[in-house]
Amino acid sequence: QRVLPDGVAERIATAGRVVVFTGAGISAESGVPTFRDALTGLWSRFDAYELATPEAFEADPALVWGWYEWRRAAVRKAEPNAGHVAAAALQALVPGTVVVTQNVDDLHERAGSKDPVHLHGSLFAPRCVAGHPFDAPSGDDDVPDDLGPVPPPRCTACGALVRPGVVWFGEALPRAAFTAAVEAASSCDVLLSIGTSGVVYPAAELPVVATRSGATVIQVNPDETPLDDICDVNLRGTAARLLPALYAEVKEVTAGG
Ligand code: APR
């Protein structure tokens, strides 16, 4: 049976601007360890706040770099799931759709999404501490599961330490990405909030910005979140099941769909 209430598929199909806002939940079914799940095995004795801060990197660059290399290798072994694929298909079907993600994996890109906005950076965009981009060696992915500390590479341009290209606790979001995301959320007709617990700010502000701008906010999440109270449509379930169904309904009502 249909997943969208009457009229919502048409609203998406005719939208001038759609924001697909995603969190760790959309990658869960690809087997990508979420931020907190990634503290297993060797890393289980650490707390995320001990590994994902500038201070942690300063104190022990090899430990932090090793953890991110291990997480990057885990992402490379994963595949985009039907949720990522449906998000990319929706972006192709409805011009003016932008994907904004809190995830640092590259599964949206690998599913075919164009130019996803990474609010928290990416495991695949390391840079040196002076800000120079560093070409992550795409090389061998068979990083052992018990990978331990690995000394980070040095910047080829200035010799400074290379760091993961993700936003750490205590750091500001990349200005260009956050500005683009707020601009999209404040000018969109529909915002889909997929697989985010909606508790990490400022990213969690985006659905509020959208609803204040008169957009229709649709949530996809198997669990309750603070967004339950403000979304117009609350689809209780997984992204891999609900996004393809949502896409099919939008395609059905699209001219020549
Ligand atoms: N489909 C959709 N949603 C899912 C699925 C699924 N298959 N599985 C889990 N979820 C939901 C959970 O119910 C939860 O609400 O995804 C959400 C994941 O929440 P978090 O793990 O807090 O991830 P996220 O909201 O992206 O966290 C934001 O905090 O962990 C830091 O910087 C990190 O970007 C991350 C930020």
CSV table of C-alpha atoms and ligand atoms in Angstrom, one decimal:
chain,number,residue,atom,x,y,z
A,1,GLN,CA,0.0,0.0,0.0
A,2,ARG,CA,1.0,3.6,-0.4
A,3,VAL,CA,3.4,5.2,2.0
A,4,LEU,CA,2.6,8.8,1.3
A,5,PRO,CA,-0.6,10.6,2.3
A,6,ASP,CA,-2.7,12.0,-0.6
A,7,GLY,CA,-1.1,14.9,-2.4
A,8,VAL,CA,2.4,14.5,-1.0
A,9,ALA,CA,3.8,12.6,-4.0
A,10,GLU,CA,2.5,15.4,-6.2
A,11,ARG,CA,4.0,18.1,-3.9
A,12,ILE,CA,7.4,16.4,-4.2
A,13,ALA,CA,7.1,15.8,-8.0
A,14,THR,CA,6.2,19.5,-8.6
A,15,ALA,CA,8.7,20.9,-6.0
A,16,GLY,CA,11.1,23.6,-7.2
A,17,ARG,CA,13.6,22.6,-4.5
A,18,VAL,CA,13.8,19.3,-2.5
A,19,VAL,CA,16.3,18.7,0.3
A,20,VAL,CA,17.2,15.1,1.1
A,21,PHE,CA,18.8,15.5,4.6
A,22,THR,CA,20.4,12.2,5.8
A,23,GLY,CA,22.2,10.8,8.9
A,24,ALA,CA,23.9,7.6,9.9
A,25,GLY,CA,20.6,5.7,9.7
A,26,ILE,CA,20.7,5.7,5.9
A,27,SER,CA,24.0,3.9,5.9
A,28,ALA,CA,23.1,1.5,8.7
A,29,GLU,CA,21.8,-1.1,6.3
A,30,SER,CA,25.0,-0.9,4.3
A,31,GLY,CA,26.7,-2.2,7.4
A,32,VAL,CA,28.7,1.0,7.9
A,33,PRO,CA,29.5,1.2,11.6
A,34,THR,CA,27.8,4.3,12.9
A,35,PHE,CA,30.1,6.7,14.8
A,36,ARG,CA,29.4,5.0,18.1
A,37,ASP,CA,29.4,1.4,16.7
A,38,ALA,CA,32.9,2.0,15.3
A,39,LEU,CA,34.2,1.7,18.8
A,40,THR,CA,34.7,-2.1,18.8
A,41,GLY,CA,37.6,-4.5,19.1
A,42,LEU,CA,40.8,-2.6,19.6
A,43,TRP,CA,38.9,0.7,19.8
A,44,SER,CA,36.4,-0.5,22.3
A,45,ARG,CA,38.4,0.9,25.2
A,46,PHE,CA,38.0,4.4,23.8
A,47,ASP,CA,35.2,6.8,23.9
A,48,ALA,CA,34.3,8.6,20.7
A,49,TYR,CA,35.1,11.9,22.4
A,50,GLU,CA,38.6,10.6,23.0
A,51,LEU,CA,39.2,9.9,19.3
A,52,ALA,CA,37.2,12.6,17.5
A,53,THR,CA,38.7,15.8,18.8
A,54,PRO,CA,41.6,18.1,17.7
A,55,GLU,CA,43.1,17.5,21.2
A,56,ALA,CA,43.1,13.7,20.6
A,57,PHE,CA,44.8,14.1,17.3
A,58,GLU,CA,47.4,16.5,18.8
A,59,ALA,CA,48.1,14.1,21.6
A,60,ASP,CA,48.4,10.9,19.5
A,61,PRO,CA,48.1,11.4,15.7
A,62,ALA,CA,48.8,7.8,14.9
A,63,LEU,CA,46.0,6.5,17.2
A,64,VAL,CA,43.4,8.9,15.7
A,65,TRP,CA,44.6,8.5,12.1
A,66,GLY,CA,44.6,4.6,12.5
A,67,TRP,CA,41.0,4.7,13.7
A,68,TYR,CA,39.9,6.8,10.7
A,69,GLU,CA,41.8,4.6,8.3
A,70,TRP,CA,40.1,1.5,9.8
A,71,ARG,CA,36.7,3.3,9.4
A,72,ARG,CA,37.5,4.3,5.8
A,73,ALA,CA,38.4,0.8,4.9
A,74,ALA,CA,35.1,-0.4,6.5
A,75,VAL,CA,33.2,2.1,4.2
A,76,ARG,CA,35.1,0.9,1.1
A,77,LYS,CA,34.0,-2.7,1.9
A,78,ALA,CA,30.4,-1.5,2.1
A,79,GLU,CA,27.9,-1.0,-0.7
A,80,PRO,CA,25.3,1.8,-1.1
A,81,ASN,CA,21.9,0.4,-0.1
A,82,ALA,CA,18.4,0.8,-1.7
A,83,GLY,CA,18.0,4.0,0.4
A,84,HIS,CA,21.0,5.7,-1.2
A,85,VAL,CA,20.0,4.5,-4.6
A,86,ALA,CA,16.4,5.9,-4.2
A,87,ALA,CA,17.8,9.2,-3.0
A,88,ALA,CA,20.0,9.4,-6.1
A,89,ALA,CA,17.0,8.5,-8.3
A,90,LEU,CA,14.8,11.2,-6.7
A,91,GLN,CA,17.6,13.7,-7.3
A,92,ALA,CA,17.6,12.7,-11.0
A,93,LEU,CA,13.8,12.8,-11.3
A,94,VAL,CA,13.1,16.1,-9.5
A,95,PRO,CA,15.5,18.9,-10.7
A,96,GLY,CA,16.5,21.1,-7.9
A,97,THR,CA,16.9,18.3,-5.4
A,98,VAL,CA,20.0,18.6,-3.2
A,99,VAL,CA,21.4,15.9,-0.9
A,100,VAL,CA,22.7,17.2,2.5
A,101,THR,CA,24.3,14.6,4.7
A,102,GLN,CA,25.9,14.4,8.1
A,103,ASN,CA,27.6,11.2,7.1
A,104,VAL,CA,31.3,11.0,6.3
A,105,ASP,CA,31.0,8.0,4.1
A,106,ASP,CA,30.9,8.2,0.3
A,107,LEU,CA,27.8,6.0,-0.3
A,108,HIS,CA,25.6,8.8,-1.6
A,109,GLU,CA,28.3,9.5,-4.2
A,110,ARG,CA,28.7,5.8,-5.1
A,111,ALA,CA,24.9,5.5,-5.5
A,112,GLY,CA,25.0,8.3,-8.1
A,113,SER,CA,23.9,11.4,-6.1
A,114,LYS,CA,25.4,14.5,-7.5
A,115,ASP,CA,27.4,16.9,-5.3
A,116,PRO,CA,26.1,15.8,-1.8
A,117,VAL,CA,26.8,18.5,0.8
A,118,HIS,CA,28.9,17.0,3.6
A,119,LEU,CA,28.1,18.9,6.8
A,120,HIS,CA,30.6,16.9,8.8
A,121,GLY,CA,33.2,16.4,6.1
A,122,SER,CA,34.2,13.1,4.6
A,123,LEU,CA,36.5,10.2,5.3
A,124,PHE,CA,37.6,10.6,1.7
A,125,ALA,CA,38.8,14.2,1.9
A,126,PRO,CA,41.8,14.2,4.2
A,127,ARG,CA,43.8,17.5,4.4
A,128,CYS,CA,46.9,18.6,6.2
A,129,VAL,CA,46.5,20.6,9.5
A,130,ALA,CA,47.4,23.7,7.4
A,131,GLY,CA,44.4,23.0,5.2
A,132,HIS,CA,46.0,21.6,2.0
A,133,PRO,CA,44.0,18.8,0.4
A,134,PHE,CA,45.7,15.4,0.5
A,135,ASP,CA,45.1,12.7,-2.1
A,136,ALA,CA,44.1,9.8,0.1
A,137,PRO,CA,45.8,6.7,-1.4
A,138,SER,CA,42.9,4.8,-2.9
A,139,GLY,CA,45.3,1.8,-2.7
A,140,ASP,CA,44.8,-1.5,-0.9
A,141,ASP,CA,41.6,-1.7,1.0
A,142,ASP,CA,42.4,-4.9,2.8
A,143,VAL,CA,43.2,-3.0,6.0
A,144,PRO,CA,43.3,-5.6,8.7
A,145,ASP,CA,40.4,-5.5,11.2
A,146,ASP,CA,42.8,-5.2,14.0
A,147,LEU,CA,44.5,-2.2,12.5
A,148,GLY,CA,46.0,-0.2,15.3
A,149,PRO,CA,47.7,3.2,15.4
A,150,VAL,CA,49.1,4.3,12.0
A,151,PRO,CA,51.3,7.4,11.7
A,152,PRO,CA,49.5,9.9,9.5
A,153,PRO,CA,51.2,10.9,6.2
A,154,ARG,CA,52.8,14.3,5.8
A,155,CYS,CA,51.5,17.0,3.5
A,156,THR,CA,53.3,17.0,0.1
A,157,ALA,CA,52.9,20.7,-0.1
A,158,CYS,CA,54.0,21.9,3.3
A,159,GLY,CA,55.1,18.8,5.3
A,160,ALA,CA,52.5,19.3,8.0
A,161,LEU,CA,50.6,16.3,9.4
A,162,VAL,CA,47.7,15.1,7.4
A,163,ARG,CA,44.4,14.7,9.4
A,164,PRO,CA,41.0,13.2,8.6
A,165,GLY,CA,38.8,15.5,6.6
A,166,VAL,CA,35.9,15.2,9.1
A,167,VAL,CA,34.5,17.7,11.6
A,168,TRP,CA,35.5,16.9,15.2
A,169,PHE,CA,33.7,17.7,18.4
A,170,GLY,CA,34.5,21.3,19.2
A,171,GLU,CA,35.2,22.2,15.6
A,172,ALA,CA,33.0,24.4,13.4
A,173,LEU,CA,31.2,22.9,10.4
A,174,PRO,CA,32.7,23.8,7.0
A,175,ARG,CA,31.2,27.3,6.4
A,176,ALA,CA,30.5,26.8,2.7
A,177,ALA,CA,28.7,23.5,3.3
A,178,PHE,CA,26.6,24.8,6.2
A,179,THR,CA,25.7,28.0,4.3
A,180,ALA,CA,24.6,25.9,1.3
A,181,ALA,CA,22.6,23.6,3.5
A,182,VAL,CA,20.8,26.5,5.3
A,183,GLU,CA,20.1,28.2,2.0
A,184,ALA,CA,18.6,25.0,0.6
A,185,ALA,CA,16.5,24.3,3.7
A,186,SER,CA,15.2,27.9,3.8
A,187,SER,CA,14.1,27.9,0.1
A,188,CYS,CA,12.9,24.3,-0.3
A,189,ASP,CA,9.3,23.1,-0.9
A,190,VAL,CA,10.0,19.7,0.7
A,191,LEU,CA,12.6,18.4,3.1
A,192,LEU,CA,13.1,14.7,3.7
A,193,SER,CA,14.8,13.9,7.0
A,194,ILE,CA,16.2,10.4,6.7
A,195,GLY,CA,17.9,8.4,9.4
A,196,THR,CA,19.0,11.1,11.8
A,197,SER,CA,18.4,11.3,15.5
A,198,GLY,CA,18.1,15.0,15.1
A,199,VAL,CA,20.0,15.8,18.3
A,200,VAL,CA,23.4,17.0,17.0
A,201,TYR,CA,23.4,20.7,16.3
A,202,PRO,CA,23.7,22.8,14.2
A,203,ALA,CA,22.8,20.1,11.5
A,204,ALA,CA,19.6,19.3,13.4
A,205,GLU,CA,18.4,22.9,12.8
A,206,LEU,CA,17.8,22.2,9.1
A,207,PRO,CA,14.4,20.6,9.3
A,208,VAL,CA,13.3,23.4,11.6
A,209,VAL,CA,14.5,26.0,9.1
A,210,ALA,CA,12.6,24.1,6.4
A,211,THR,CA,9.3,24.0,8.3
A,212,ARG,CA,9.6,27.6,9.3
A,213,SER,CA,10.0,28.4,5.6
A,214,GLY,CA,6.7,26.7,4.8
A,215,ALA,CA,8.2,23.5,3.5
A,216,THR,CA,6.6,20.1,3.9
A,217,VAL,CA,8.9,18.0,6.2
A,218,ILE,CA,8.8,14.2,5.8
A,219,GLN,CA,10.7,12.0,8.2
A,220,VAL,CA,11.9,8.5,7.6
A,221,ASN,CA,13.1,6.7,10.8
A,222,PRO,CA,12.2,3.4,12.5
A,223,ASP,CA,12.5,5.1,15.9
A,224,GLU,CA,11.1,8.3,17.6
A,225,THR,CA,13.1,11.5,17.3
A,226,PRO,CA,12.5,15.1,18.4
A,227,LEU,CA,11.4,15.7,14.8
A,228,ASP,CA,8.2,13.6,15.4
A,229,ASP,CA,6.6,16.8,16.7
A,230,ILE,CA,7.3,19.1,13.8
A,231,CYS,CA,7.3,16.9,10.7
A,232,ASP,CA,4.2,16.9,8.4
A,233,VAL,CA,4.6,13.3,7.4
A,234,ASN,CA,6.3,10.7,9.7
A,235,LEU,CA,7.2,7.4,8.0
A,236,ARG,CA,8.1,4.9,10.7
A,237,GLY,CA,10.5,2.4,9.1
A,238,THR,CA,13.9,2.0,7.4
A,239,ALA,CA,15.3,4.0,4.6
A,240,ALA,CA,16.0,1.0,2.5
A,241,ARG,CA,12.3,0.0,2.5
A,242,LEU,CA,10.6,3.4,2.5
A,243,LEU,CA,12.7,5.5,0.2
A,244,PRO,CA,12.2,3.2,-2.8
A,245,ALA,CA,8.5,3.2,-2.1
A,246,LEU,CA,8.4,7.0,-1.8
A,247,TYR,CA,10.4,7.3,-5.0
A,248,ALA,CA,8.0,5.0,-6.9
A,249,GLU,CA,5.0,7.1,-5.9
A,250,VAL,CA,6.7,10.3,-7.0
A,251,LYS,CA,7.7,8.8,-10.3
A,252,GLU,CA,4.1,7.6,-10.8
A,253,VAL,CA,2.7,11.2,-10.6
A,254,THR,CA,5.6,12.8,-12.5
A,255,ALA,CA,4.6,13.9,-16.0
A,256,GLY,CA,5.3,11.0,-18.2
A,257,GLY,CA,6.4,9.2,-15.0
B,1,APR,N1,16.8,3.6,8.3
B,1,APR,C1,16.5,4.9,8.7
B,1,APR,N2,16.9,5.3,9.9
B,1,APR,C2,17.6,4.5,10.7
B,1,APR,C3,17.9,3.2,10.3
B,1,APR,C4,17.5,2.8,9.0
B,1,APR,N3,17.7,1.5,8.6
B,1,APR,N4,18.6,2.6,11.3
B,1,APR,C5,18.7,3.5,12.3
B,1,APR,N5,18.1,4.6,11.9
B,1,APR,C6,18.0,5.9,12.7
B,1,APR,C7,18.1,5.7,14.2
B,1,APR,O1,16.8,5.5,14.7
B,1,APR,C8,18.6,7.1,14.6
B,1,APR,O2,17.5,8.0,14.8
B,1,APR,O3,19.1,6.7,12.3
B,1,APR,C9,19.4,7.6,13.4
B,1,APR,C10,20.9,7.5,13.6
B,1,APR,O4,21.2,8.5,14.6
B,1,APR,P1,22.7,8.8,15.0
B,1,APR,O5,23.5,7.5,15.1
B,1,APR,O6,22.7,9.8,16.1
B,1,APR,O7,23.3,9.5,13.7
B,1,APR,P2,23.2,11.0,13.2
B,1,APR,O8,21.8,11.5,13.6
B,1,APR,O9,23.6,11.0,11.8
B,1,APR,O10,24.3,11.7,14.2
B,1,APR,C11,24.6,13.0,13.9
B,1,APR,O11,26.5,12.8,15.4
B,1,APR,O12,27.5,10.8,15.7
B,1,APR,C12,27.7,12.2,15.4
B,1,APR,O13,29.0,13.4,13.8
B,1,APR,C13,28.2,12.2,14.0
B,1,APR,O14,27.1,12.9,11.9
B,1,APR,C14,26.9,12.3,13.2
B,1,APR,C15,26.1,13.2,14.1
